[in-house]
Amino acid sequence: MIFENLPTTPTSEELLDMAFSRAARAGRAKSGVEAQQSMLQTASNVLSDNLENVVTAWPDFGEVDPFYYELADAIVDVDEVRQSLSEIQWAARKTKEIGREYQAKLSGDADTSRKFRKQAFARLADVVEEVGDDLARVGDARNDLRDLPDIDPDDPTVVVAGYPNVGKSSFVNAVTRASNEIAEYPFTTKGVRVGHFERDHVRYQIVDTPGLLDRPPAERNDIEAQAVSALEHLADCVLFVVDASGYCGFDVDAQLALRDSVAEQFGDTPVLTVCNKADLSTDVDADRFMSVENGENVDETLDAAVEAIGYEPELPFDG
């Protein structure tokens, strides 16, 4: 996952403490003008290198898969993060420039060199403090994004939708490996369940999204709506699960209205209506009927999703 290896972002105070303590150690190893030159070079290099590392650790949002871009933008304001990274990049260049500018002044007697070195340190500190809020914003964004579940936008993906209590999670549990992951998103109430299964040596993802695709669009806030928009980029097939028996607490008409809204939002993505609890009622027009509790037609329903996706892996060119 593109955000999971982002390193911890230092605060402005941590950066300055690191730079000036290392500079002091470097100065103690020499004397006179050389000591001042060594201190300045060390402080400037530590600051410019670490600020640069903050920026280069992040992916280029212009090249991020649309799914992850919209998902990130639903959690943090991507434009604000990009602006902060730009400010930090400026600070990296500026601290290097200050180091070079003042190195040229560190000549002659030790007292004059010490005076200029102190001026340089003050300017370096001003630059780093100026981007203190930007460092904090990038650090917060890193903490919010690094624990997103490992979803591969390149894997063929089944998204499971439907009202609560229709059997979505039970279905995901039944068709995926026991290691399927449950991860918390800031915009869901129950976490997102991500499972995997294989057909013909191809790995598929299956995603259950409680708190997003289990209620009408009008009940979603702006962040939730954007998260659903991200799922549009991910889904290759939607399995919309209904409960014709009504034991889920929602009548069939309401369930089908939600299905229609999901189908409209997902555009050309195939949406299959799956009647679960078919042992209790089949009184609904559906593409598939199953009973997860009784193990009836569960695999066949999954096969229907695979067929709807029609994924064909790229084969090595043999020529």
XYZ file of C-alpha atoms in Angstrom:
319
model
C 0.000 0.000 0.000
C 1.476 3.327 -1.070
C 1.139 5.137 2.263
C 2.108 2.425 4.753
C 5.880 3.020 4.585
C 5.776 6.762 5.059
C 8.344 7.637 7.758
C 7.486 9.659 10.843
C 7.506 13.378 10.096
C 9.686 15.352 12.532
C 8.370 18.533 14.102
C 10.170 21.825 13.584
C 11.467 21.651 17.162
C 12.820 18.140 16.641
C 14.560 19.160 13.419
C 16.231 22.170 15.014
C 17.319 20.206 18.081
C 18.820 17.534 15.825
C 20.597 20.007 13.571
C 22.067 22.224 16.268
C 23.126 19.381 18.578
C 24.969 17.692 15.720
C 26.497 21.020 14.762
C 27.761 21.501 18.316
C 29.432 18.091 18.236
C 31.011 18.864 14.888
C 32.343 22.180 16.217
C 33.946 20.588 19.229
C 36.120 18.458 16.975
C 37.788 21.559 15.499
C 38.780 25.069 16.516
C 38.693 28.629 15.287
C 37.179 29.395 11.906
C 37.130 25.708 10.965
C 34.887 24.981 13.932
C 32.361 27.617 12.799
C 32.475 26.344 9.222
C 31.912 22.767 10.348
C 28.998 23.764 12.594
C 27.289 25.716 9.821
C 27.761 23.022 7.215
C 26.461 20.331 9.563
C 23.365 22.290 10.605
C 22.533 23.313 7.049
C 22.970 19.782 5.699
C 20.918 18.154 8.468
C 18.026 20.547 7.939
C 18.013 20.559 4.136
C 18.438 16.780 3.887
C 15.726 15.954 6.423
C 13.273 18.453 4.936
C 13.953 17.023 1.486
C 13.411 13.497 2.816
C 9.984 14.465 4.157
C 8.937 15.514 0.654
C 10.475 12.661 -1.330
C 8.968 10.024 0.979
C 5.496 10.935 -0.317
C 4.178 9.616 -3.621
C 3.458 12.037 -6.426
C -0.298 12.554 -6.063
C -0.496 13.257 -9.770
C 0.501 9.646 -10.412
C -1.477 7.976 -7.610
C -4.215 5.576 -8.689
C -7.592 7.408 -8.712
C -8.941 5.031 -6.056
C -6.218 5.903 -3.577
C -6.257 9.580 -4.546
C -9.964 9.946 -3.773
C -9.670 7.763 -0.688
C -6.813 9.926 0.603
C -8.761 13.073 -0.226
C -11.720 11.747 1.758
C -9.516 11.379 4.836
C -7.167 14.344 4.478
C -7.317 17.386 2.226
C -4.919 16.355 -0.536
C -4.583 19.916 -1.848
C -3.532 21.128 1.598
C -1.017 18.288 1.960
C 0.442 19.042 -1.463
C 0.731 22.722 -0.570
C 2.478 21.863 2.698
C 4.881 19.546 0.885
C 5.644 22.400 -1.506
C 6.407 24.708 1.427
C 8.657 22.092 2.993
C 10.461 21.698 -0.339
C 11.036 25.456 -0.353
C 12.451 25.241 3.180
C 14.819 22.453 2.096
C 16.208 24.652 -0.677
C 16.323 27.740 1.527
C 18.298 26.103 4.332
C 20.836 24.878 1.805
C 21.095 28.354 0.274
C 21.631 29.951 3.685
C 24.395 27.480 4.428
C 26.195 28.336 1.192
C 25.664 32.077 1.613
C 27.194 32.196 5.080
C 30.010 29.761 4.381
C 31.460 32.445 2.123
C 31.434 34.876 5.065
C 33.223 32.550 7.485
C 36.769 33.693 6.952
C 39.225 35.832 8.802
C 39.166 35.796 12.598
C 37.227 33.382 14.753
C 35.091 36.043 16.470
C 33.752 37.424 13.186
C 33.100 33.900 11.923
C 31.236 33.067 15.124
C 29.053 36.160 14.686
C 28.115 35.204 11.129
C 27.528 31.571 12.093
C 25.098 32.691 14.797
C 23.295 34.866 12.248
C 23.060 31.874 9.940
C 21.652 29.697 12.738
C 19.004 32.320 13.477
C 17.951 32.440 9.814
C 17.908 28.635 9.589
C 15.679 28.497 12.654
C 13.328 31.114 11.172
C 12.920 29.073 7.970
C 12.193 25.824 9.815
C 9.767 27.493 12.217
C 8.007 29.078 9.246
C 7.080 25.604 7.967
C 6.271 24.230 11.419
C 2.543 24.061 10.682
C 3.245 22.402 7.339
C 5.360 19.723 9.006
C 2.569 19.134 11.528
C -0.055 18.874 8.763
C 2.028 16.390 6.786
C 2.720 14.395 9.950
C -0.980 14.197 10.792
C -1.794 13.148 7.227
C 0.835 10.426 7.374
C -0.673 9.084 10.601
C -4.177 9.099 9.109
C -3.201 7.354 5.866
C -0.546 4.817 6.788
C -2.961 2.314 8.365
C -5.371 2.058 5.448
C -6.036 -1.563 4.522
C -3.973 -3.117 1.783
C -6.217 -2.815 -1.258
C -4.646 -3.308 -4.669
C -6.464 -1.254 -7.319
C -5.034 -3.551 -9.986
C -6.689 -6.691 -8.580
C -10.189 -7.495 -9.897
C -12.539 -6.454 -7.117
C -16.035 -7.341 -5.945
C -17.772 -4.740 -3.778
C -20.595 -5.993 -1.563
C -23.478 -3.608 -0.861
C -26.906 -3.737 0.757
C -28.749 -2.719 3.899
C -27.502 -3.863 7.329
C -28.361 -7.386 8.514
C -28.900 -8.840 5.034
C -25.885 -11.147 5.394
C -23.086 -9.227 3.653
C -20.396 -9.903 6.255
C -21.418 -13.534 6.573
C -21.054 -13.890 2.816
C -17.610 -12.269 2.802
C -16.535 -14.549 5.648
C -17.816 -17.600 3.825
C -15.989 -16.985 0.552
C -12.667 -15.591 1.729
C -9.673 -16.938 3.548
C -9.698 -16.757 7.334
C -7.037 -14.042 7.132
C -9.403 -11.493 5.638
C -8.715 -8.134 7.203
C -10.959 -5.684 8.988
C -9.633 -2.133 9.045
C -11.003 1.109 10.363
C -11.591 4.034 8.052
C -12.266 7.442 9.590
C -15.510 7.701 7.615
C -17.107 4.369 8.558
C -18.675 3.223 11.793
C -17.825 -0.472 11.667
C -14.629 -0.682 9.642
C -14.088 -2.007 6.153
C -13.786 -5.734 5.548
C -11.334 -6.723 2.825
C -11.069 -10.376 1.822
C -9.407 -12.332 -0.956
C -10.255 -15.430 -2.957
C -8.815 -17.142 -6.012
C -10.299 -18.416 -9.239
C -8.121 -20.028 -11.929
C -4.972 -18.790 -10.174
C -6.222 -15.192 -10.227
C -6.496 -13.300 -6.935
C -9.704 -11.361 -6.434
C -10.553 -8.847 -3.737
C -13.935 -8.614 -2.077
C -14.823 -5.540 -0.062
C -17.682 -5.054 2.393
C -18.264 -1.418 3.357
C -20.559 -1.054 6.369
C -21.444 2.580 6.904
C -21.156 3.487 3.217
C -23.196 1.345 0.837
C -25.758 0.234 3.400
C -27.985 3.321 3.357
C -29.379 5.868 0.903
C -27.041 8.518 -0.551
C -28.968 11.318 1.172
C -27.890 9.918 4.543
C -24.155 10.082 3.721
C -22.090 13.097 4.651
C -19.639 14.704 2.229
C -16.688 12.572 3.337
C -18.704 9.358 3.054
C -19.922 10.374 -0.393
C -16.346 10.925 -1.523
C -15.347 7.533 -0.126
C -18.087 5.929 -2.215
C -16.747 7.837 -5.190
C -13.360 6.243 -4.535
C -14.992 2.805 -4.562
C -16.316 3.535 -8.044
C -12.722 3.422 -9.270
C -12.120 0.127 -7.466
C -15.191 -1.993 -8.170
C -15.299 -4.360 -11.134
C -18.588 -5.868 -9.951
C -21.093 -5.014 -7.220
C -23.024 -7.714 -5.423
C -26.103 -6.064 -3.946
C -27.498 -8.344 -1.253
C -31.205 -8.209 -0.400
C -33.284 -10.016 2.192
C -36.752 -10.736 0.803
C -37.909 -12.152 4.144
C -37.788 -8.711 5.759
C -35.977 -10.036 8.848
C -33.258 -7.455 8.217
C -35.685 -4.726 9.242
C -36.056 -3.085 5.811
C -38.819 -3.777 3.319
C -37.987 -5.023 -0.154
C -38.986 -1.787 -1.895
C -36.525 0.218 0.212
C -33.797 -2.322 -0.483
C -34.383 -2.221 -4.226
C -34.436 1.585 -4.185
C -30.996 1.532 -2.566
C -29.843 -0.975 -5.172
C -31.006 1.333 -7.951
C -29.101 4.269 -6.467
C -25.951 2.153 -6.158
C -26.315 0.965 -9.747
C -26.731 4.549 -10.939
C -23.662 5.727 -9.027
C -21.447 2.876 -10.245
C -22.361 3.501 -13.874
C -21.113 0.763 -16.209
C -19.971 -1.530 -13.394
C -22.159 -4.673 -13.376
C -24.493 -4.842 -10.372
C -25.905 -8.258 -9.496
C -28.904 -8.514 -7.199
C -28.429 -11.411 -4.781
C -31.272 -12.658 -2.620
C -29.832 -14.054 0.606
C -31.895 -16.057 3.129
C -33.555 -17.719 0.156
C -34.569 -20.546 2.486
C -36.967 -18.032 4.076
C -38.211 -16.122 1.029
C -37.469 -15.696 -2.679
C -40.138 -13.091 -3.225
C -37.933 -10.673 -5.154
C -36.615 -10.411 -8.705
C -32.916 -11.269 -8.311
C -30.000 -12.501 -10.396
C -28.992 -15.084 -7.786
C -30.580 -16.759 -4.785
C -28.539 -18.145 -1.906
C -28.560 -18.931 1.789
C -25.246 -18.250 3.476
C -26.511 -19.804 6.698
C -27.329 -23.074 4.941
C -24.404 -22.917 2.524
C -26.687 -22.935 -0.506
C -25.457 -21.411 -3.793
C -22.754 -19.357 -2.074
C -19.945 -20.459 -4.402
C -22.261 -20.179 -7.387
C -22.973 -16.554 -6.447
C -19.269 -15.836 -6.263
C -18.772 -17.527 -9.639
C -21.436 -15.230 -11.089
C -19.484 -12.209 -9.884
C -16.278 -13.564 -11.418
C -18.100 -14.160 -14.697
C -19.529 -10.639 -14.647
C -16.054 -9.200 -14.175
C -14.669 -11.218 -17.071
C -11.085 -10.612 -16.000
C -8.444 -11.900 -18.360
C -4.889 -11.749 -16.994
C -2.236 -10.425 -19.299
C -0.070 -13.251 -20.622
C 3.623 -12.847 -21.379
C 4.175 -12.047 -25.031
C 5.344 -15.090 -26.889
C 6.735 -14.077 -30.102
